Amino acid sequence: MPVNRNALLRYKTIDHCLCNRYRQWTLEDLIEACSDALYEYEGIRKGISRRTIQLDIQTMRSDRLGYNAPIIVVDNKYYTYEDPDYSILHSPLTERDMTELVEAVGVLKQMTVFPAMAGVSDLVSRMEEQVSMAAGNRQPLILMERNDQLKGLEYVPILYDALKNRCTQEMTYQSFKAQRPTTFVFFPYVLKEFNNRWFVLGQKAKSRFTNIFALDRIQSLRSLPDEPYFKPNDFNAEKYFSEMVGVSRNENEKPQTVKFWASAMDSPYFITKPIHHTQEVIMRNDNGETLFSINVIINRELMRELLGFGPGVKVISPKALAAYIQKRHQDAAEGILKSSS
């Protein structure tokens, strides 16, 4: 049960009293001090019962809030701290507190790539150092995927500002297939992270279609504040990406129903981690094989996902996708046979 504000005020007041070694504190004295504090800070006139303060002392003595306060009774009448230097305000962090701090700092560190976090990056670094020292350099319990060597991360803050300010960009870009880079005017719409890579979705000037660009293939970006910015009023980034696995699609392409069998060994993977939010179980055999369906745009990310399971997945429909997957498996098998002969 969470501790309410009045209870915290009582704990702090009792602590303040017991830290005062120049006075002896009876239970009635503590009740009076807490009543005065509640009236002063909260305007509460209702008196506090003996039972309430007795329960407060019991809670402070316990590890429920991590206090473990060494409260003793002297001469069966006066309350005090056995350790004269103790205070709940100086109470060390519990093991659970420290674990949560370590992981929270780790999450914050992942987000410092964004401009909104840039102002606290130094603070996060100092927090990380202090928490690490306090935690005895313990190993993290949560490992988040991160690649500090990934190219293109320097463009995240630039594009973030461009998106926020609706600012047109001049981009120089070279895809993996292109022989040379090209430069064009670009309207960015949204940043997207997928499979530990960053992408920007937008539209080239004088084009009717949206395009996705990998940040690690960008060679340069330049803001064009005097160039009018364009974005369709009906564009919805969440809907755009919800219709597919990954980030790539051809314009005007519509989702299709994809059906595939998964082996008994691979079926639990799909059940516990669906590859798309539309995934459904159509049939499950006694041997554990399962027939799934998803309604998605067929793109290269989906193909790679299905190919990654090897013989553990058999695509049933659409026929074109099934034929493609089958041919890739055959090509792979033939390549292995040739390399081993």
Coordinates of C-alpha atoms in Angstrom, one line a residue:
M1 CA 0.0 0.0 0.0
P2 CA 1.5 3.4 -0.9
V3 CA 2.4 5.8 1.9
N4 CA 0.2 8.9 2.0
R5 CA 1.4 12.4 2.4
N6 CA 0.2 12.8 6.0
A7 CA 2.0 9.7 7.1
L8 CA 5.3 10.9 5.6
L9 CA 4.8 14.2 7.4
R10 CA 4.4 12.3 10.7
Y11 CA 7.5 10.2 10.0
K12 CA 9.5 13.3 9.3
T13 CA 8.2 15.0 12.5
I14 CA 8.9 12.0 14.7
D15 CA 12.4 11.8 13.2
H16 CA 13.0 15.5 13.9
C17 CA 11.9 15.0 17.5
L18 CA 14.1 11.9 18.1
C19 CA 17.1 13.6 16.6
N20 CA 16.8 16.3 19.2
R21 CA 18.9 14.8 22.0
Y22 CA 18.3 17.8 24.3
R23 CA 14.8 16.8 25.2
Q24 CA 13.1 13.6 26.3
W25 CA 10.2 12.5 24.2
T26 CA 7.2 10.7 25.5
L27 CA 4.5 9.2 23.3
E28 CA 2.2 12.1 24.2
D29 CA 5.0 14.6 23.2
L30 CA 5.3 12.9 19.8
I31 CA 1.5 12.9 19.3
E32 CA 1.4 16.7 20.1
A33 CA 4.3 17.4 17.7
C34 CA 2.7 15.5 14.9
S35 CA -0.6 17.2 15.5
D36 CA 1.0 20.6 15.4
A37 CA 2.8 19.7 12.1
L38 CA -0.3 18.5 10.4
Y39 CA -2.1 21.7 11.4
E40 CA 0.8 23.9 10.3
Y41 CA 1.4 22.2 6.9
E42 CA -2.0 20.7 6.0
G43 CA -4.5 22.7 8.0
I44 CA -5.7 19.5 9.7
R45 CA -7.2 20.2 13.2
K46 CA -8.3 16.6 13.9
G47 CA -6.2 15.0 16.6
I48 CA -4.0 12.0 16.1
S49 CA -4.6 8.8 18.1
R50 CA -2.0 7.0 20.2
R51 CA -2.5 4.0 18.0
T52 CA -1.6 6.0 14.9
I53 CA 1.8 7.1 16.3
Q54 CA 2.5 3.7 17.7
L55 CA 2.0 2.2 14.2
D56 CA 4.1 5.0 12.7
I57 CA 7.0 4.1 15.1
Q58 CA 6.5 0.4 14.2
T59 CA 6.7 1.2 10.5
M60 CA 9.8 3.3 11.0
R61 CA 11.5 0.5 12.9
S62 CA 10.7 -2.0 10.1
D63 CA 12.2 -2.3 6.6
R64 CA 8.9 -1.6 4.9
L65 CA 10.2 1.8 3.9
G66 CA 13.8 1.0 4.2
Y67 CA 14.2 3.0 7.4
N68 CA 15.1 0.3 9.9
A69 CA 15.1 3.1 12.4
P70 CA 16.8 2.1 15.8
I71 CA 14.1 3.5 18.0
I72 CA 14.3 2.5 21.6
V73 CA 12.4 3.3 24.8
V74 CA 14.3 4.6 27.8
D75 CA 13.0 4.0 31.3
N76 CA 9.8 2.6 29.7
K77 CA 8.7 6.1 28.9
Y78 CA 11.0 8.1 26.6
Y79 CA 11.6 7.5 22.9
T80 CA 14.9 8.1 21.2
Y81 CA 17.4 6.8 18.6
E82 CA 19.9 4.3 19.9
D83 CA 22.3 5.7 17.4
P84 CA 22.7 9.4 18.1
D85 CA 23.7 10.1 14.5
Y86 CA 20.8 8.3 12.9
S87 CA 18.0 10.1 10.9
I88 CA 15.6 8.7 8.3
L89 CA 16.8 11.6 6.1
H90 CA 20.3 10.0 6.2
S91 CA 19.0 6.5 5.7
P92 CA 21.0 4.6 3.1
L93 CA 19.4 3.3 -0.1
T94 CA 18.1 -0.2 0.1
E95 CA 19.3 -2.9 -2.3
R96 CA 16.0 -2.6 -4.3
D97 CA 16.4 1.2 -4.4
M98 CA 19.9 0.9 -5.8
T99 CA 18.9 -1.7 -8.4
E100 CA 16.1 0.6 -9.6
L101 CA 18.4 3.6 -9.8
V102 CA 21.0 1.7 -11.8
E103 CA 18.5 0.6 -14.4
A104 CA 16.8 4.0 -14.5
V105 CA 20.1 5.7 -15.2
G106 CA 20.7 3.1 -17.9
V107 CA 17.4 3.9 -19.6
L108 CA 18.1 7.7 -19.4
K109 CA 21.5 7.2 -21.0
Q110 CA 19.9 5.6 -24.0
M111 CA 17.7 8.6 -24.6
T112 CA 20.4 11.3 -24.5
V113 CA 20.7 11.1 -28.3
F114 CA 17.5 13.3 -28.4
P115 CA 17.8 17.1 -28.2
A116 CA 15.2 17.2 -25.4
M117 CA 17.7 15.2 -23.3
A118 CA 20.8 17.0 -24.4
G119 CA 20.7 19.5 -21.6
V120 CA 20.8 16.7 -19.0
S121 CA 23.4 14.5 -20.7
D122 CA 26.1 15.8 -18.3
L123 CA 23.7 15.2 -15.4
V124 CA 23.0 11.7 -16.5
S125 CA 26.8 11.0 -16.8
R126 CA 27.4 12.3 -13.3
M127 CA 24.4 10.3 -12.0
E128 CA 25.8 7.2 -13.7
E129 CA 29.2 7.7 -12.0
Q130 CA 27.7 8.3 -8.5
V131 CA 25.2 5.4 -8.7
S132 CA 27.9 3.1 -10.0
M133 CA 30.2 4.0 -7.1
A134 CA 27.3 3.6 -4.6
A135 CA 26.3 0.3 -6.1
G136 CA 29.9 -1.1 -6.0
N137 CA 30.1 -1.2 -9.8
R138 CA 27.6 -4.0 -9.9
Q139 CA 26.7 -5.6 -13.1
P140 CA 23.4 -4.3 -14.7
L141 CA 20.3 -6.5 -14.6
I142 CA 18.9 -5.0 -17.8
L143 CA 20.9 -4.8 -21.0
M144 CA 19.4 -2.6 -23.6
E145 CA 20.4 -3.0 -27.3
R146 CA 22.8 -0.2 -28.2
N147 CA 25.4 0.3 -30.9
D148 CA 27.6 3.3 -30.2
Q149 CA 29.5 2.7 -33.5
L150 CA 26.3 3.1 -35.6
K151 CA 26.7 5.7 -38.3
G152 CA 24.2 8.5 -38.7
L153 CA 23.3 9.0 -35.1
E154 CA 24.6 12.6 -35.4
Y155 CA 21.6 13.3 -37.7
V156 CA 19.0 12.4 -35.1
P157 CA 19.1 15.8 -33.3
I158 CA 19.2 17.7 -36.6
L159 CA 16.2 15.8 -37.9
Y160 CA 14.4 16.0 -34.6
D161 CA 14.6 19.8 -34.7
A162 CA 13.6 19.8 -38.3
L163 CA 10.5 17.8 -37.5
K164 CA 9.6 19.9 -34.5
N165 CA 10.0 23.2 -36.5
R166 CA 8.7 21.8 -39.8
C167 CA 11.9 22.8 -41.5
T168 CA 12.7 21.7 -45.1
Q169 CA 16.1 19.9 -45.5
E170 CA 18.6 19.5 -48.3
M171 CA 19.8 15.9 -48.1
T172 CA 22.8 14.2 -49.8
Y173 CA 22.1 10.4 -49.8
Q174 CA 23.6 7.3 -51.2
S175 CA 21.8 4.0 -50.9
F176 CA 23.6 0.6 -50.8
K177 CA 22.7 0.0 -54.5
A178 CA 23.6 3.5 -55.8
Q179 CA 26.9 4.1 -57.6
R180 CA 27.1 7.8 -56.4
P181 CA 25.2 10.0 -53.9
T182 CA 22.3 12.3 -54.9
T183 CA 21.3 15.6 -53.4
F184 CA 17.6 16.7 -53.1
V185 CA 15.2 18.8 -51.2
F186 CA 13.4 16.8 -48.5
F187 CA 10.4 17.2 -46.2
P188 CA 10.9 15.0 -43.1
Y189 CA 7.8 13.6 -41.4
V190 CA 8.9 11.2 -38.7
L191 CA 11.9 9.4 -37.2
K192 CA 11.7 5.7 -36.8
E193 CA 14.0 3.2 -35.1
F194 CA 13.9 -0.5 -36.2
N195 CA 16.3 -3.3 -35.6
N196 CA 18.8 -0.9 -34.0
R197 CA 18.9 1.4 -37.0
W198 CA 17.4 4.8 -37.4
F199 CA 15.3 5.9 -40.4
V200 CA 13.6 9.1 -41.4
L201 CA 10.3 9.0 -43.4
G202 CA 9.4 11.9 -45.6
Q203 CA 8.9 13.2 -49.1
K204 CA 11.2 14.6 -51.7
A205 CA 10.2 17.9 -53.2
K206 CA 8.3 17.6 -56.5
S207 CA 7.5 13.9 -55.6
R208 CA 4.0 12.5 -54.9
F209 CA 5.3 9.6 -52.8
T210 CA 6.8 9.2 -49.3
N211 CA 10.2 7.6 -48.9
I212 CA 12.2 6.0 -46.1
F213 CA 15.9 6.9 -45.7
A214 CA 18.4 5.2 -43.4
L215 CA 20.4 7.7 -41.4
D216 CA 23.6 5.7 -41.8
R217 CA 23.4 6.3 -45.6
I218 CA 23.0 10.1 -45.2
Q219 CA 26.1 12.0 -46.2
S220 CA 25.0 15.5 -45.3
L221 CA 22.0 17.5 -44.2
R222 CA 21.4 21.2 -44.5
S223 CA 18.4 23.2 -43.2
L224 CA 16.5 25.3 -45.7
P225 CA 14.5 27.7 -43.5
D226 CA 13.4 29.8 -46.4
E227 CA 12.1 26.8 -48.4
P228 CA 8.4 26.1 -47.8
Y229 CA 7.7 22.9 -45.9
F230 CA 5.0 20.5 -47.0
K231 CA 3.2 17.7 -45.2
P232 CA -0.1 16.2 -46.1
N233 CA -2.8 17.0 -43.5
D234 CA -4.0 13.4 -43.5
F235 CA -0.6 11.7 -43.0
N236 CA -0.6 9.4 -40.0
A237 CA 2.8 7.9 -39.1
E238 CA 1.4 5.3 -36.7
K239 CA -1.0 4.0 -39.3
Y240 CA 1.7 4.1 -42.0
F241 CA 4.0 1.8 -40.0
S242 CA 1.2 -0.3 -38.4
E243 CA 0.5 -2.0 -41.7
M244 CA 3.9 -3.7 -42.0
V245 CA 6.8 -5.3 -40.4
G246 CA 9.8 -3.0 -40.5
V247 CA 10.0 0.3 -42.4
S248 CA 9.9 -0.3 -46.2
R249 CA 7.0 -0.3 -48.5
N250 CA 6.0 0.6 -52.0
E251 CA 3.6 3.5 -52.5
N252 CA -0.1 2.5 -52.8
E253 CA 0.7 -1.1 -51.7
K254 CA -2.1 -2.6 -49.6
P255 CA -1.9 -5.2 -46.8
Q256 CA -2.4 -8.8 -47.8
T257 CA -3.3 -11.9 -45.7
V258 CA -0.2 -14.0 -45.2
K259 CA -0.6 -17.6 -44.0
F260 CA 2.3 -19.8 -42.8
W261 CA 2.9 -23.0 -40.9
A262 CA 5.4 -23.0 -38.1
S263 CA 7.0 -26.1 -36.7
A264 CA 6.3 -27.4 -33.2
M265 CA 9.7 -26.0 -32.2
D266 CA 9.1 -22.6 -33.6
S267 CA 5.4 -22.1 -32.9
P268 CA 5.9 -21.1 -29.3
Y269 CA 8.2 -18.2 -30.5
F270 CA 5.4 -16.8 -32.7
I271 CA 2.8 -17.3 -30.0
T272 CA 4.8 -15.5 -27.3
K273 CA 6.3 -12.9 -29.7
P274 CA 3.9 -12.2 -32.6
I275 CA 5.7 -10.7 -35.6
H276 CA 2.7 -8.4 -36.2
H277 CA -0.2 -7.1 -34.2
T278 CA -2.7 -8.7 -36.6
Q279 CA -1.3 -12.2 -36.1
E280 CA -3.9 -14.9 -35.4
V281 CA -3.8 -18.7 -34.8
I282 CA -5.9 -20.4 -37.5
M283 CA -5.2 -24.1 -36.6
R284 CA -2.9 -26.1 -34.3
N285 CA -2.1 -29.7 -34.9
D286 CA -1.7 -32.3 -32.2
N287 CA 2.0 -32.5 -33.0
G288 CA 2.4 -28.7 -32.1
E289 CA 2.6 -27.4 -35.7
T290 CA 0.6 -24.1 -36.0
L291 CA -1.0 -22.3 -38.9
F292 CA -0.8 -18.5 -38.4
S293 CA -2.1 -15.6 -40.4
I294 CA -1.1 -11.9 -40.5
N295 CA -2.5 -9.0 -42.5
V296 CA 0.5 -7.0 -43.7
I297 CA 2.2 -5.3 -46.6
I298 CA 4.8 -7.7 -48.0
N299 CA 8.2 -6.1 -47.8
R300 CA 11.8 -7.2 -47.5
E301 CA 11.8 -7.1 -43.7
L302 CA 8.9 -9.6 -43.6
M303 CA 10.7 -11.8 -46.0
R304 CA 13.8 -11.7 -43.9
E305 CA 11.8 -12.5 -40.8
L306 CA 10.2 -15.6 -42.3
L307 CA 13.5 -16.7 -44.0
G308 CA 15.2 -16.5 -40.6
F309 CA 13.4 -19.5 -39.4
G310 CA 14.7 -21.7 -42.2
P311 CA 12.7 -25.0 -42.6
G312 CA 10.8 -24.1 -39.4
V313 CA 8.4 -21.9 -41.4
K314 CA 6.5 -22.8 -44.5
V315 CA 4.6 -20.0 -46.3
I316 CA 1.2 -21.1 -47.7
S317 CA -0.1 -17.9 -49.2
P318 CA 0.0 -15.6 -51.1
K319 CA 1.5 -17.9 -53.8
A320 CA 4.1 -15.3 -55.0
L321 CA 5.5 -14.9 -51.5
A322 CA 5.5 -18.7 -51.0
A323 CA 7.4 -19.2 -54.3
Y324 CA 9.9 -16.5 -53.3
I325 CA 10.7 -18.1 -49.9
Q326 CA 11.0 -21.5 -51.4
K327 CA 13.4 -20.3 -54.1
R328 CA 15.6 -18.5 -51.5
H329 CA 15.8 -21.7 -49.5
Q330 CA 16.7 -23.7 -52.6
D331 CA 19.3 -21.1 -53.6
A332 CA 20.8 -21.3 -50.2
A333 CA 20.9 -25.1 -50.2
E334 CA 22.5 -25.2 -53.6
G335 CA 25.1 -22.6 -52.6
I336 CA 26.0 -24.7 -49.6
L337 CA 26.4 -27.8 -51.7
K338 CA 28.6 -26.0 -54.2
S339 CA 30.8 -24.5 -51.6
S340 CA 31.3 -27.9 -49.9
S341 CA 32.0 -29.8 -53.2

